[in-house]
Coordinates of C-alpha atoms and ligand atoms in Angstrom, one line a residue:
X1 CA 25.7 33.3 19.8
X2 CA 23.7 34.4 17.1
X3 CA 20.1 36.0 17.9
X4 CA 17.3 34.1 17.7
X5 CA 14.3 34.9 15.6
X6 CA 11.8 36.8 16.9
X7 CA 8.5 34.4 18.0
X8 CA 5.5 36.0 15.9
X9 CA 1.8 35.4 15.4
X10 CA 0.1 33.3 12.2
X11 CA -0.1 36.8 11.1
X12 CA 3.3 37.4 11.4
X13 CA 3.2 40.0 14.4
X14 CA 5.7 39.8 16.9
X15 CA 4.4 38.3 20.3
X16 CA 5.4 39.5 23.9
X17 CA 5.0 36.3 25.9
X18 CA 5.3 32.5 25.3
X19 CA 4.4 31.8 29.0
X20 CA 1.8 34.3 30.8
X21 CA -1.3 35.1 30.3
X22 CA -2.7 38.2 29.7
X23 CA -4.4 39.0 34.0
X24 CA -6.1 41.6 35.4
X25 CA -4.1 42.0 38.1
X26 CA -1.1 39.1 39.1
X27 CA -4.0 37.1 40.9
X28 CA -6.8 37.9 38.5
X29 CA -8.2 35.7 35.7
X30 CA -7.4 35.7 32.4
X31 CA -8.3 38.2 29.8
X32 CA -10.0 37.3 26.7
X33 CA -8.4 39.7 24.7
X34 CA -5.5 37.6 25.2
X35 CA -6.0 35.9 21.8
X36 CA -2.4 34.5 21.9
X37 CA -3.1 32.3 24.1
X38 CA -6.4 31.1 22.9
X39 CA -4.8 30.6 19.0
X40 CA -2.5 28.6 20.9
X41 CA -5.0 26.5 22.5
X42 CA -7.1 26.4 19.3
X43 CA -4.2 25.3 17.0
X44 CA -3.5 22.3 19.8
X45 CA -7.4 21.3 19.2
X46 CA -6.5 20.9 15.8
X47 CA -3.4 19.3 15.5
X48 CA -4.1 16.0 14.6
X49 CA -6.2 14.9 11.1
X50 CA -8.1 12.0 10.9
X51 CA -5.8 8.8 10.2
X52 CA -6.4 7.2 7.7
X53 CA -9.4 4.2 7.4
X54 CA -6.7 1.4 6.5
X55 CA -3.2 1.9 6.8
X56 CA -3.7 3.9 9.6
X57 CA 0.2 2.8 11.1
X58 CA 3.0 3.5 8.6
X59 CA 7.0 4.9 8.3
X60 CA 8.1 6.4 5.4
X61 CA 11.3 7.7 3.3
X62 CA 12.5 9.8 0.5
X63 CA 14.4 8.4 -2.6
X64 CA 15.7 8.0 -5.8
X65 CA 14.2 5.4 -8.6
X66 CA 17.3 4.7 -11.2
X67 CA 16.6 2.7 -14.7
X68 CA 19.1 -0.1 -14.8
X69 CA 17.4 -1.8 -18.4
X70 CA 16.1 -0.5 -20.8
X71 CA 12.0 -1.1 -21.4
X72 CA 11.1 1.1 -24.0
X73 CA 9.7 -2.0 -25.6
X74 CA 6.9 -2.0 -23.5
X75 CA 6.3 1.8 -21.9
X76 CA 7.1 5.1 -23.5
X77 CA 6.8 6.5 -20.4
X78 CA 9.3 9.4 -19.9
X79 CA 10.7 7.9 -16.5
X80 CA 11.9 4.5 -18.3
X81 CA 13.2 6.9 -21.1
X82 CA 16.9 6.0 -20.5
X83 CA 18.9 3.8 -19.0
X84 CA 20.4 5.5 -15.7
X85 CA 17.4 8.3 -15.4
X86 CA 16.8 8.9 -12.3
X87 CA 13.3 10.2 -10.6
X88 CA 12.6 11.1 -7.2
X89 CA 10.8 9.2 -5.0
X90 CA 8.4 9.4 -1.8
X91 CA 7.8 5.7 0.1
X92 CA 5.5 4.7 2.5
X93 CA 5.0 1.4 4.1
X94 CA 2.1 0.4 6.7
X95 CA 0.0 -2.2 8.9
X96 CA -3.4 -2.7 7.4
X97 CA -5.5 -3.1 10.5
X98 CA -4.0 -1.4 13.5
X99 CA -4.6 2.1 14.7
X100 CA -1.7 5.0 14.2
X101 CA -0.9 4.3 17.3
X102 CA 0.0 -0.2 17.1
X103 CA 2.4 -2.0 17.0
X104 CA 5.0 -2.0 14.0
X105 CA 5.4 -5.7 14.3
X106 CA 2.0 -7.3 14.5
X107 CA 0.5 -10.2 11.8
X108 CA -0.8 -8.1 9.0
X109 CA 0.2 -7.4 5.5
X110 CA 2.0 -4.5 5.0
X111 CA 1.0 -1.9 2.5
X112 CA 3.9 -0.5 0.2
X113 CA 3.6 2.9 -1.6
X114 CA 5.9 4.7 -4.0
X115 CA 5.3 8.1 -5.7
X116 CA 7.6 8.7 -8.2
X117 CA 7.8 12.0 -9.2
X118 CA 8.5 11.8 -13.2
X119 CA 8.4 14.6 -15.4
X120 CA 5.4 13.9 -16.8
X121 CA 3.3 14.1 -13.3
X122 CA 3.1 12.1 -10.7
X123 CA 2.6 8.3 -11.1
X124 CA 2.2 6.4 -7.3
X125 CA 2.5 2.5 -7.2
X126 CA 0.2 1.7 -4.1
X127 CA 0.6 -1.8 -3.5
X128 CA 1.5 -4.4 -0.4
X129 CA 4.0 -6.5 0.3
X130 CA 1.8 -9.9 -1.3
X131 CA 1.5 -9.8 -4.8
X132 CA -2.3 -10.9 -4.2
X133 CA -5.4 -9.6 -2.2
X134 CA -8.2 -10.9 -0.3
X135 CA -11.1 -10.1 -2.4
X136 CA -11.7 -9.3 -5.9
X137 CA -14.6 -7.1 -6.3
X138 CA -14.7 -3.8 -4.9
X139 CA -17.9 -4.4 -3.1
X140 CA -16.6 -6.1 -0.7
X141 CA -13.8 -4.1 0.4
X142 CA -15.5 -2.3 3.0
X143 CA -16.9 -5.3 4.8
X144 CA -13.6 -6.6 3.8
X145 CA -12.1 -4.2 6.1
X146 CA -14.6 -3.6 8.7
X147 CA -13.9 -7.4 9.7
X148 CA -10.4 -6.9 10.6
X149 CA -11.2 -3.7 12.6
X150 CA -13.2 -3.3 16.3
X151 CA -16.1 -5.1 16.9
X152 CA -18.8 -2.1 17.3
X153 CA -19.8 -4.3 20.7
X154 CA -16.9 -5.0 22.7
X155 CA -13.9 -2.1 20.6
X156 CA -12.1 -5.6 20.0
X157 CA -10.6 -6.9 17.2
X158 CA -12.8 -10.0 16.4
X159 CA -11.1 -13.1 15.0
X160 CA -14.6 -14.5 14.6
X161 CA -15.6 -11.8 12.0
X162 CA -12.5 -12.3 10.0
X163 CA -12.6 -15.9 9.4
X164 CA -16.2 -15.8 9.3
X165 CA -15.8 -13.3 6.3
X166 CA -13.0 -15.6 4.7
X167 CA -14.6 -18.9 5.2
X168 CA -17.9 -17.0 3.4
X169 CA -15.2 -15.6 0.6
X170 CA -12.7 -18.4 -0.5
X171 CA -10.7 -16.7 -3.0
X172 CA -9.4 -15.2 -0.1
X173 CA -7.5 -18.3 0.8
X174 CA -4.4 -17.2 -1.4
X175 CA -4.0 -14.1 0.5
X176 CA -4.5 -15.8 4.2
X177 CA -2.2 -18.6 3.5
X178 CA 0.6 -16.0 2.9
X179 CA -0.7 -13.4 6.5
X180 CA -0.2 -17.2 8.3
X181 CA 3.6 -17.9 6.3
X182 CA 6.4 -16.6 8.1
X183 CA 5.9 -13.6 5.3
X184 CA 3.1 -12.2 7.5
X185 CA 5.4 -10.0 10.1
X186 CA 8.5 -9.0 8.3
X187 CA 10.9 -7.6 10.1
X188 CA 11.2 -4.2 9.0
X189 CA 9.9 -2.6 6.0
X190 CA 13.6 -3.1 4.9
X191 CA 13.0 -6.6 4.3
X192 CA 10.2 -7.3 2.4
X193 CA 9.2 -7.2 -1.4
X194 CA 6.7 -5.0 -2.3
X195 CA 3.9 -5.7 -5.6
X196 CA 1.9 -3.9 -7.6
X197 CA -0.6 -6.9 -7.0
X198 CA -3.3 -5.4 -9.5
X199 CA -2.7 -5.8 -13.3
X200 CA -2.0 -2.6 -14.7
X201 CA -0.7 -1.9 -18.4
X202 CA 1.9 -0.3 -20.3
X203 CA 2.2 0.7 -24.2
X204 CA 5.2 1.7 -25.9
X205 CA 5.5 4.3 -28.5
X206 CA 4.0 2.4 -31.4
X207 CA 0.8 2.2 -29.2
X208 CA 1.6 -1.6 -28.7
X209 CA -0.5 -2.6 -25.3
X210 CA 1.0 -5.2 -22.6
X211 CA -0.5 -5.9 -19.2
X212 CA 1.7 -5.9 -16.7
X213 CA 2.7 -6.5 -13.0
X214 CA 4.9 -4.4 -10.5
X215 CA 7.6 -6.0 -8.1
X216 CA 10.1 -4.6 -5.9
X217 CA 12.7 -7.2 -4.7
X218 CA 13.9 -6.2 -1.5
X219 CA 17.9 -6.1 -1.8
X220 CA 18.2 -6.7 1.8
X221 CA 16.7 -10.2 2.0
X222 CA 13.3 -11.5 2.9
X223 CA 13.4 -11.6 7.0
X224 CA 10.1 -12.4 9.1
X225 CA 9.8 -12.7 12.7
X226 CA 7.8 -15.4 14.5
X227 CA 4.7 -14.8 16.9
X228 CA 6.9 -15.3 19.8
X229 CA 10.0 -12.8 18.8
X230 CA 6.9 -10.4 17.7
X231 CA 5.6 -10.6 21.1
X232 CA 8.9 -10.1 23.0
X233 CA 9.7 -6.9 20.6
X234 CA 5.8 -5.4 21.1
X235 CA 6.9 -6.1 25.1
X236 CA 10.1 -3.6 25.0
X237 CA 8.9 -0.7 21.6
X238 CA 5.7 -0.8 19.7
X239 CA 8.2 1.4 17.1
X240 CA 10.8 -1.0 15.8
X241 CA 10.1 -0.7 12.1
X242 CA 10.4 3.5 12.6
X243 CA 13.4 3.4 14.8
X244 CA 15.1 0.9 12.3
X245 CA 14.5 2.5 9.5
X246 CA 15.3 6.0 10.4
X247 CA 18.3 4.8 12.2
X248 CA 19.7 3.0 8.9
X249 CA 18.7 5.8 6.5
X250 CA 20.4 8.2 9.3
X251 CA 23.7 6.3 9.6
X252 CA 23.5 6.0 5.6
X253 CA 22.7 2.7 5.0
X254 CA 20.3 2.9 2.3
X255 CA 17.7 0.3 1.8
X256 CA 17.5 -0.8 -1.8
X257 CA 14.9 -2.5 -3.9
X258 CA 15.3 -4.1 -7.5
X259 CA 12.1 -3.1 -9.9
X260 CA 10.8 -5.8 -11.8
X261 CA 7.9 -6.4 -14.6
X262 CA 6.2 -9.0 -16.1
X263 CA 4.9 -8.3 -19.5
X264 CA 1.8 -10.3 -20.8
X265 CA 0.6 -9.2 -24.6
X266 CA -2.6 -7.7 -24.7
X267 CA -4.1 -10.3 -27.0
X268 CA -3.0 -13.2 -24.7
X269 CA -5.4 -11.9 -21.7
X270 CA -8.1 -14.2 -22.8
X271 CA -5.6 -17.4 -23.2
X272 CA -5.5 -18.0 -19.6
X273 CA -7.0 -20.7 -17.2
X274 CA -7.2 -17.9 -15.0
X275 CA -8.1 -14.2 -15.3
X276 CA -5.6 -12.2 -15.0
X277 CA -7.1 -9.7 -14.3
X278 CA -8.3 -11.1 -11.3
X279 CA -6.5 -9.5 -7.6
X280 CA -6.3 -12.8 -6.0
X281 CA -4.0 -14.4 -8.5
X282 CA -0.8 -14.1 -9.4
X283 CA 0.9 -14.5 -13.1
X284 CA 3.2 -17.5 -13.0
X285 CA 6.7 -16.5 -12.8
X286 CA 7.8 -19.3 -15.3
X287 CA 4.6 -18.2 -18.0
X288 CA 5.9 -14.3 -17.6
X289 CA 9.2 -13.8 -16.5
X290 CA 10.3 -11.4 -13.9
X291 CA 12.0 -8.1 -16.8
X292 CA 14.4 -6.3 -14.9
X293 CA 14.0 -2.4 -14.9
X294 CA 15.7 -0.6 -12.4
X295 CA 16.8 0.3 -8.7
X296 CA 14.9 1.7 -5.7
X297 CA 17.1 3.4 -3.3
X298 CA 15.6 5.0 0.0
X299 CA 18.2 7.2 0.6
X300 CA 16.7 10.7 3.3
X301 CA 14.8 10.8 6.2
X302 CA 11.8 13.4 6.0
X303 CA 12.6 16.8 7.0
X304 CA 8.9 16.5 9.2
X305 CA 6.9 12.8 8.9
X306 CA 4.0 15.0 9.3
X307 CA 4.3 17.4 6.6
X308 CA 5.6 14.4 4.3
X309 CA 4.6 11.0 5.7
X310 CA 1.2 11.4 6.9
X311 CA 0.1 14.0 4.6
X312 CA 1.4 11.5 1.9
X313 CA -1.7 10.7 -0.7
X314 CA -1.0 7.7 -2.9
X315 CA -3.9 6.6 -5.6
X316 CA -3.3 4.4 -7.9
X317 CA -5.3 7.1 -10.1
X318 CA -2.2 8.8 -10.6
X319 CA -0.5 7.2 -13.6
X320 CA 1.3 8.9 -16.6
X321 CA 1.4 8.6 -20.5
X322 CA 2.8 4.9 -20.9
X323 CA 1.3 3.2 -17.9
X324 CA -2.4 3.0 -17.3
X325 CA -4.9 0.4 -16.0
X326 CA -6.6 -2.6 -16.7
X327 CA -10.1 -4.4 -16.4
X328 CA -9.0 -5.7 -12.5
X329 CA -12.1 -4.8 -11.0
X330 CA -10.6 -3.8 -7.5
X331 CA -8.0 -1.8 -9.2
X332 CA -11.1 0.1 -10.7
X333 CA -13.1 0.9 -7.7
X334 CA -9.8 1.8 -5.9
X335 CA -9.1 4.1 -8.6
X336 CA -12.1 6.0 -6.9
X337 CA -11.6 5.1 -3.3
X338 CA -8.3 6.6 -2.7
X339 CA -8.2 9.7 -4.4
X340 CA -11.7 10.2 -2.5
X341 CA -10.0 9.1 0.7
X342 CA -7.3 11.9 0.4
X343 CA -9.8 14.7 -0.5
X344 CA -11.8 14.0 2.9
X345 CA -8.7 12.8 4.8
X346 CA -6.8 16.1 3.5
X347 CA -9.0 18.5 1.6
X348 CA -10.4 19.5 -1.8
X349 CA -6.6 20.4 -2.6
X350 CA -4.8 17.7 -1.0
X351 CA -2.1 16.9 -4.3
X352 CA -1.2 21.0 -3.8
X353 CA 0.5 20.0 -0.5
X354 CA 4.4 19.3 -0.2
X355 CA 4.6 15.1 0.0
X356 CA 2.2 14.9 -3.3
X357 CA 2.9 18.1 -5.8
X358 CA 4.6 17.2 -8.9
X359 CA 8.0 17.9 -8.4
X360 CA 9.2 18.2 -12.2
X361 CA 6.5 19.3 -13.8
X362 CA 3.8 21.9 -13.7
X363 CA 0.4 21.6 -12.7
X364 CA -1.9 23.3 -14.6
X365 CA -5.5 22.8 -14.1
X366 CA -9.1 24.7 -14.5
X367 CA -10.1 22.8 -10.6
X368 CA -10.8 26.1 -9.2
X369 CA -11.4 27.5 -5.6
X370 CA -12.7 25.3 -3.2
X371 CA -11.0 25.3 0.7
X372 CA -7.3 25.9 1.1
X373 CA -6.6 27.1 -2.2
X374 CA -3.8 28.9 -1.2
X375 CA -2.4 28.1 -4.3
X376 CA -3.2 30.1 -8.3
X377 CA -2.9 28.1 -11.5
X378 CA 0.9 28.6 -12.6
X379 CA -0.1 29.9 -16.3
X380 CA -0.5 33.1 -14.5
X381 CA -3.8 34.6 -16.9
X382 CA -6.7 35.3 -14.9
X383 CA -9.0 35.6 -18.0
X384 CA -8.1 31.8 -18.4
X385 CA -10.5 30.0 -15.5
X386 CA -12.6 28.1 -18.2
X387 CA -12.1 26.3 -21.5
X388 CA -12.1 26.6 -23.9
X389 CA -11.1 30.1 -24.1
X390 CA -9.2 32.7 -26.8
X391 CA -6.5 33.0 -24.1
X392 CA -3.1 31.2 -23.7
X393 CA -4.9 29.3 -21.2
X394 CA -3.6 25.1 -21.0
X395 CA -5.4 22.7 -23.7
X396 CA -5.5 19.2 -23.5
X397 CA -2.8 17.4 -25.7
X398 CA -4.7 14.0 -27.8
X399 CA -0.6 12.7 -28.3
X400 CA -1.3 11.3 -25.0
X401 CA -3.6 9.4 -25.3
X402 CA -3.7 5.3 -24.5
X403 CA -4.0 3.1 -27.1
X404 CA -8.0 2.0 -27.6
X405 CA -8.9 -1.2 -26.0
X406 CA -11.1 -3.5 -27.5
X407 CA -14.1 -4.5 -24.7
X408 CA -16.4 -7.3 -25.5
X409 CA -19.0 -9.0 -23.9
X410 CA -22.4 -7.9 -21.9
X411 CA -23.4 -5.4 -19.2
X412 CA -24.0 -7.7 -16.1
X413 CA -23.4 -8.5 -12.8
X414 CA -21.2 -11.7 -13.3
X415 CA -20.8 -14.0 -10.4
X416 CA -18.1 -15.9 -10.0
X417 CA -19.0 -19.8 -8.5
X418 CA -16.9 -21.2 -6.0
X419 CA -14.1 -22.8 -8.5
X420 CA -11.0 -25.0 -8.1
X421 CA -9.2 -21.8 -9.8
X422 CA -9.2 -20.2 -6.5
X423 CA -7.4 -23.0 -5.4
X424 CA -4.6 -24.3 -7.7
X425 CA -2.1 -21.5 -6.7
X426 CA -2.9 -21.3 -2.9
X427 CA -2.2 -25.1 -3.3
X428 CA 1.0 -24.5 -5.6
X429 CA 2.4 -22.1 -2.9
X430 CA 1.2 -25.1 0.5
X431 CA 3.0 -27.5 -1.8
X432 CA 6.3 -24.9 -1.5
X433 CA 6.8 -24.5 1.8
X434 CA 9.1 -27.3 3.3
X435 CA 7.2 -28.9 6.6
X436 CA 9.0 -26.6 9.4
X437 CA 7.3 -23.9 7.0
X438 CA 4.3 -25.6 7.3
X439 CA 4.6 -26.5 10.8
X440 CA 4.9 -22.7 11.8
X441 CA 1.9 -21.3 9.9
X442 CA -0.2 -23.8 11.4
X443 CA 0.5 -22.8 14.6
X444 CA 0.3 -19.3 13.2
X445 CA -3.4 -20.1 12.5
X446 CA -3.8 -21.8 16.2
X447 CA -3.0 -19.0 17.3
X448 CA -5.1 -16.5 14.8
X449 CA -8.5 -19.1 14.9
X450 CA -8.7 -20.5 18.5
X451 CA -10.8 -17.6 20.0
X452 CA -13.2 -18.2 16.8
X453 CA -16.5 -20.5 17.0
X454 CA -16.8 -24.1 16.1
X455 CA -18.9 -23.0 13.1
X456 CA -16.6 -20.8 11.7
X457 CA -13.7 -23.1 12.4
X458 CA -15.6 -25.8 10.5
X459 CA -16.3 -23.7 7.5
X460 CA -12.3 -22.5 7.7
X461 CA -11.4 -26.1 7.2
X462 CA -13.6 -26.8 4.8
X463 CA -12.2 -23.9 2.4
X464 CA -8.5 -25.2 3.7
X465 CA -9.2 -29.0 2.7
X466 CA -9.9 -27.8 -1.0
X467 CA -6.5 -26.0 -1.1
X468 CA -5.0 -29.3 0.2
X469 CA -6.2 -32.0 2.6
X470 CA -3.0 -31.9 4.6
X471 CA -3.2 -28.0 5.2
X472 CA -6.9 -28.5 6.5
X473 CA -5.8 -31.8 8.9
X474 CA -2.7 -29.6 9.8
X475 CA -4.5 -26.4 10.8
X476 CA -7.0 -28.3 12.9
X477 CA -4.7 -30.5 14.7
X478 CA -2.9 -26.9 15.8
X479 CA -6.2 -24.9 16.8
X480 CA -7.3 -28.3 18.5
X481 CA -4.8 -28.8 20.7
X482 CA -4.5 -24.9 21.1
X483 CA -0.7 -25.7 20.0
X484 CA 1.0 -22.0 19.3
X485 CA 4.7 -22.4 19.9
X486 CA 6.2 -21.5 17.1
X487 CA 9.5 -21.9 18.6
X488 CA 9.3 -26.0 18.7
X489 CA 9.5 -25.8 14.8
X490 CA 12.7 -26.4 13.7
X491 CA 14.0 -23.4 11.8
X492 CA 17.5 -22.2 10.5
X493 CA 18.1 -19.3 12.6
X494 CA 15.6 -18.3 15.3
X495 CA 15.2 -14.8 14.8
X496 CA 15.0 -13.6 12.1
X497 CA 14.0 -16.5 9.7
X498 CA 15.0 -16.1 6.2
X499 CA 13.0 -17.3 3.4
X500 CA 15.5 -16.3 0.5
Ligands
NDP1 P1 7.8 -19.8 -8.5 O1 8.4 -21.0 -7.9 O2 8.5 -19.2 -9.7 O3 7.6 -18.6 -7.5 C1 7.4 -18.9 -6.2 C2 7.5 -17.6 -5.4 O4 6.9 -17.7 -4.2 C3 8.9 -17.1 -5.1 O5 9.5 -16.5 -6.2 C4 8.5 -16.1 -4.0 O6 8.2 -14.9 -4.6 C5 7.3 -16.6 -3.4 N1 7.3 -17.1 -2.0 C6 8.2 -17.8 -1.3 N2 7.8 -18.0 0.0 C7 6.6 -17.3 0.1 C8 5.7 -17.0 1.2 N3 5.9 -17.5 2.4 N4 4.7 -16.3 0.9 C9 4.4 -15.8 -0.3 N5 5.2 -16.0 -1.3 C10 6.3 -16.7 -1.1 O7 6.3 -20.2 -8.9 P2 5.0 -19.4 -9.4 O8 5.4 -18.1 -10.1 O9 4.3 -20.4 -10.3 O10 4.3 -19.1 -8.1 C11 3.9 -20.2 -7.2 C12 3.2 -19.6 -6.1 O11 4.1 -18.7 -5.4 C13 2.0 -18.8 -6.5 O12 0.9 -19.6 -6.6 C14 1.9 -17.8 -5.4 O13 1.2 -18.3 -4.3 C15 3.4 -17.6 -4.9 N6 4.0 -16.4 -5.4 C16 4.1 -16.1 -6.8 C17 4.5 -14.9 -7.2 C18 4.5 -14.6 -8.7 O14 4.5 -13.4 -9.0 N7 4.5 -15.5 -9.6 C19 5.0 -13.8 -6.3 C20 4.9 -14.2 -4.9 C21 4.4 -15.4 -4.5 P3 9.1 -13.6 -4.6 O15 10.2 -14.0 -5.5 O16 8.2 -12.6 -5.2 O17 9.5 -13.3 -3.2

């Protein structure tokens, strides 16, 4: 048998014993100097970093992206560059709400991060299985969020404080409507699409802008569990989604996603009934038509889910020449949020760790010092730490730059009024769903409200009866007579049910 390695100190120094402290005397206590022992103890203190604010629970994978069709119309972006290119990738899908430690199959939307490591940097698509979001405004994410986490009274999760919140926020209606669908606990991350949800843009080589839209159409069809079959399964593991999909990457059955655009001109932004810039809409598939673009394939388990799943930092800051933003106001304060979540979460240096340094292509920046910077600045001249400067340190390169965009208008707080806007495509997608469909969500919804107060009931319905008068008089008949069982509703196959 070949000889193991010799065990060794952080400082490399080979260490006696694994198992007995340092004594005076084989009854005596322990010796201080026995600073094995407390580095031990000390590194066990520290082993855990705090999870993260939202998205706390999530499984990841490692991948490959591959361009099926060619969109050079639209991006010049190196990693659409040719047809069969092919770009690393690092995936991570969540729960919203629920600790590190909850259940994989709970009612919640599911958050759905890509980093693709191109070779011009790091561009990550952070988005969630719903192609829409609750709010709009980055004000109100945090209370957003506070109201589906513990009460600071009773460490519960209040029901009462989410549809307080929604009732008091109606363009969240859109968003609910799909967490109450059979869409709202998938049954692994395996089978569900993920979106881009925020408007982003693109511009092609002749510095030609379109706004666009991310989808990822799962290959291995749309399959949701009911509240019952989610129960049974939290009964026996909390970990389905993890063992699944390390079992199926292990066994080399490699989950697969098609990527998807839409593509709206720049100039036809202001054309719309709706903004489209606007998180809690969605752009009409038969006004912008799904472009095909390539293939997702989830193909290795990590190495270590710590080193490359939970130190994983997606932002949608990280974009590269060809892709940028847009004037989706939740897109812009996330822009800030999550790189700023990372640097507390992680560190000043947190895109120098494994899961989020550029894989093909160098980083070279003037950030300097700071904790953990284990790291130097690859253009190897140390006279180089400002700019400018007469050495060969890196300048910044104008051919970059995004196209201008023409901004109009006046500095101001604008407020949008309650509109019917907010309701024509909640309505379109009620008006979708066949009646077991509809049956099922409102039981979903007795199930979600009937803890909540008459009041906030009341003002639930009221939001639900401008959507569509039979989705308010179905949801209250269901919370009224407490009615829950999903399983009563006629559906196609009990478990899973397929919507596709
Ligand atoms: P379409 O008929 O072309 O699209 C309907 C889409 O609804 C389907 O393609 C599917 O999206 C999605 N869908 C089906 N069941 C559910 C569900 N339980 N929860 C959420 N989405 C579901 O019409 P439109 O493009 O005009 O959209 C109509 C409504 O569909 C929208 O108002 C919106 O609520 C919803 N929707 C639209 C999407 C879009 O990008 N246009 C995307 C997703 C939902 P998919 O193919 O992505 O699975």
């Amino acid at each position: 048998m070949a000889k193991k390695p010799q065990l060794t100190t952080s400082a490399g120094a080979p260490v006696a014993s694994n198992e007995t402290t340092k004594t005076a005397g084989p009854r005596g206590p322990a010796l201080l100097q026995d600073y094995q022992l407390l580095e031990k103890l000390a590194h066990q203190n520290r082993e855990r970093i705090p999870e993260r604010v939202v998205h706390a629970k999530g499984w990841g994978a490692q991948g490959t992206f591959t361009v099926t069709h060619d969109i050079t119309d639209y991006s010049c972006a190196d990693i659409f560059s040719q047809v069969g290119k092919q770009t690393e990738v690092l995936s991570r899908w969540s729960t919203v709400a629920g600790e590190s430690g909850a259940a994989d199959t709970e009612r919640d939307v599911r958050g759905f991060s890509l980093k693709f490591y191109t070779e011009q940097g790091n561009w990550d698509m952070v988005g969630n299985n719903t192609p829409v979001f609750f709010v709009r405004d980055g004000y109100k994410f945090p209370d957003f969020i506070r109201t589906q986490k513990r009460h600071p009274k009773t460490n519960l999760r209040s029901p009462e404080a989410m549809f307080d919140f929604w009732a008091g926020q109606p363009e969240s209606v859109h968003q609910v409507t799909i967490l109450m669908s059979d869409r709202g606990i998938p049954v692994s991350p395996m089978h569900m699409n993920g979106y881009g949800s925020h408007t982003f843009s693109m511009w092609n080589k002749d510095g030609k802008r379109h706004w666009v839209k991310f989808h990822f159409k799962t290959q291995q069809g749309i399959k949701n569990y009911t509240n019952e079959t989610s129960e049974k399964i939290i009964g026996s593991t909390r970990e389905k989604y993890q063992e699944e999909l390390y079992n199926a990457i292990d066994e080399g059955n490699f989950p697969k996603w098609t990527m998807y655009i839409q593509a709206m001109p720049e100039e036809d932004a202001g054309k719309q009934a709706f903004n489209p810039f606007d998180l809690t809409k969605v752009w009409p598939h038969d006004d912008y038509p799904l472009i095909q673009v390539g293939e997702l394939e989830m193909n290795q388990n990590p190495e270590n889910y710590f080193q490359m799943i939970e130190n994983a930092a997606f932002s949608p800051s990280n974009v590269v020449p060809g892709i940028g933003f847009s004037p989706d106001k939740m897109l812009q304060a996330r822009i800030f949020s999550y790189a700023d979540a990372h640097r507390y979460r992680l560190g000043t240096h947190y895109e120098a760790l494994p899961a989020n340094a550029p894989k093909n292509s160098k980083v070279n920046h003037y950030h300097k010092d700071g904790a953990m910077r284990f790291f130097t600045n690859d253009f190897g001249n140390p006279d180089a730490y400002y700019e400018p400067n007469q050495h060969e340190g890196p300048v910044a390169d104008f051919s970059v730059k995004e196209p201008p965009l023409r901004i109009d208008g006046d500095a101001d707080r604008y407020y949008q009024e309650d509109a019917d806007v907010d309701y024509v495509q909640p309505r379109k997608l009620y008006e979708m769903f066949d009646d077991a469909q509809k049956e099922r969500m409102y039981k979903n919804y007795a199930a979600a409200m009937g803890p909540c107060s008459d009041s906030v009931k009341e003002r639930w319905y009221a939001v639900l009866e401008k959507v569509h008068p039979d989705y308010a008089a179905g949801v209250k008949h269901a919370v009224e007579t407490l009615d829950t069982d999903v399983n009563t509703v006629p559906i196609t196959e009990n478990t899973p049910i397929e919507d596709n």
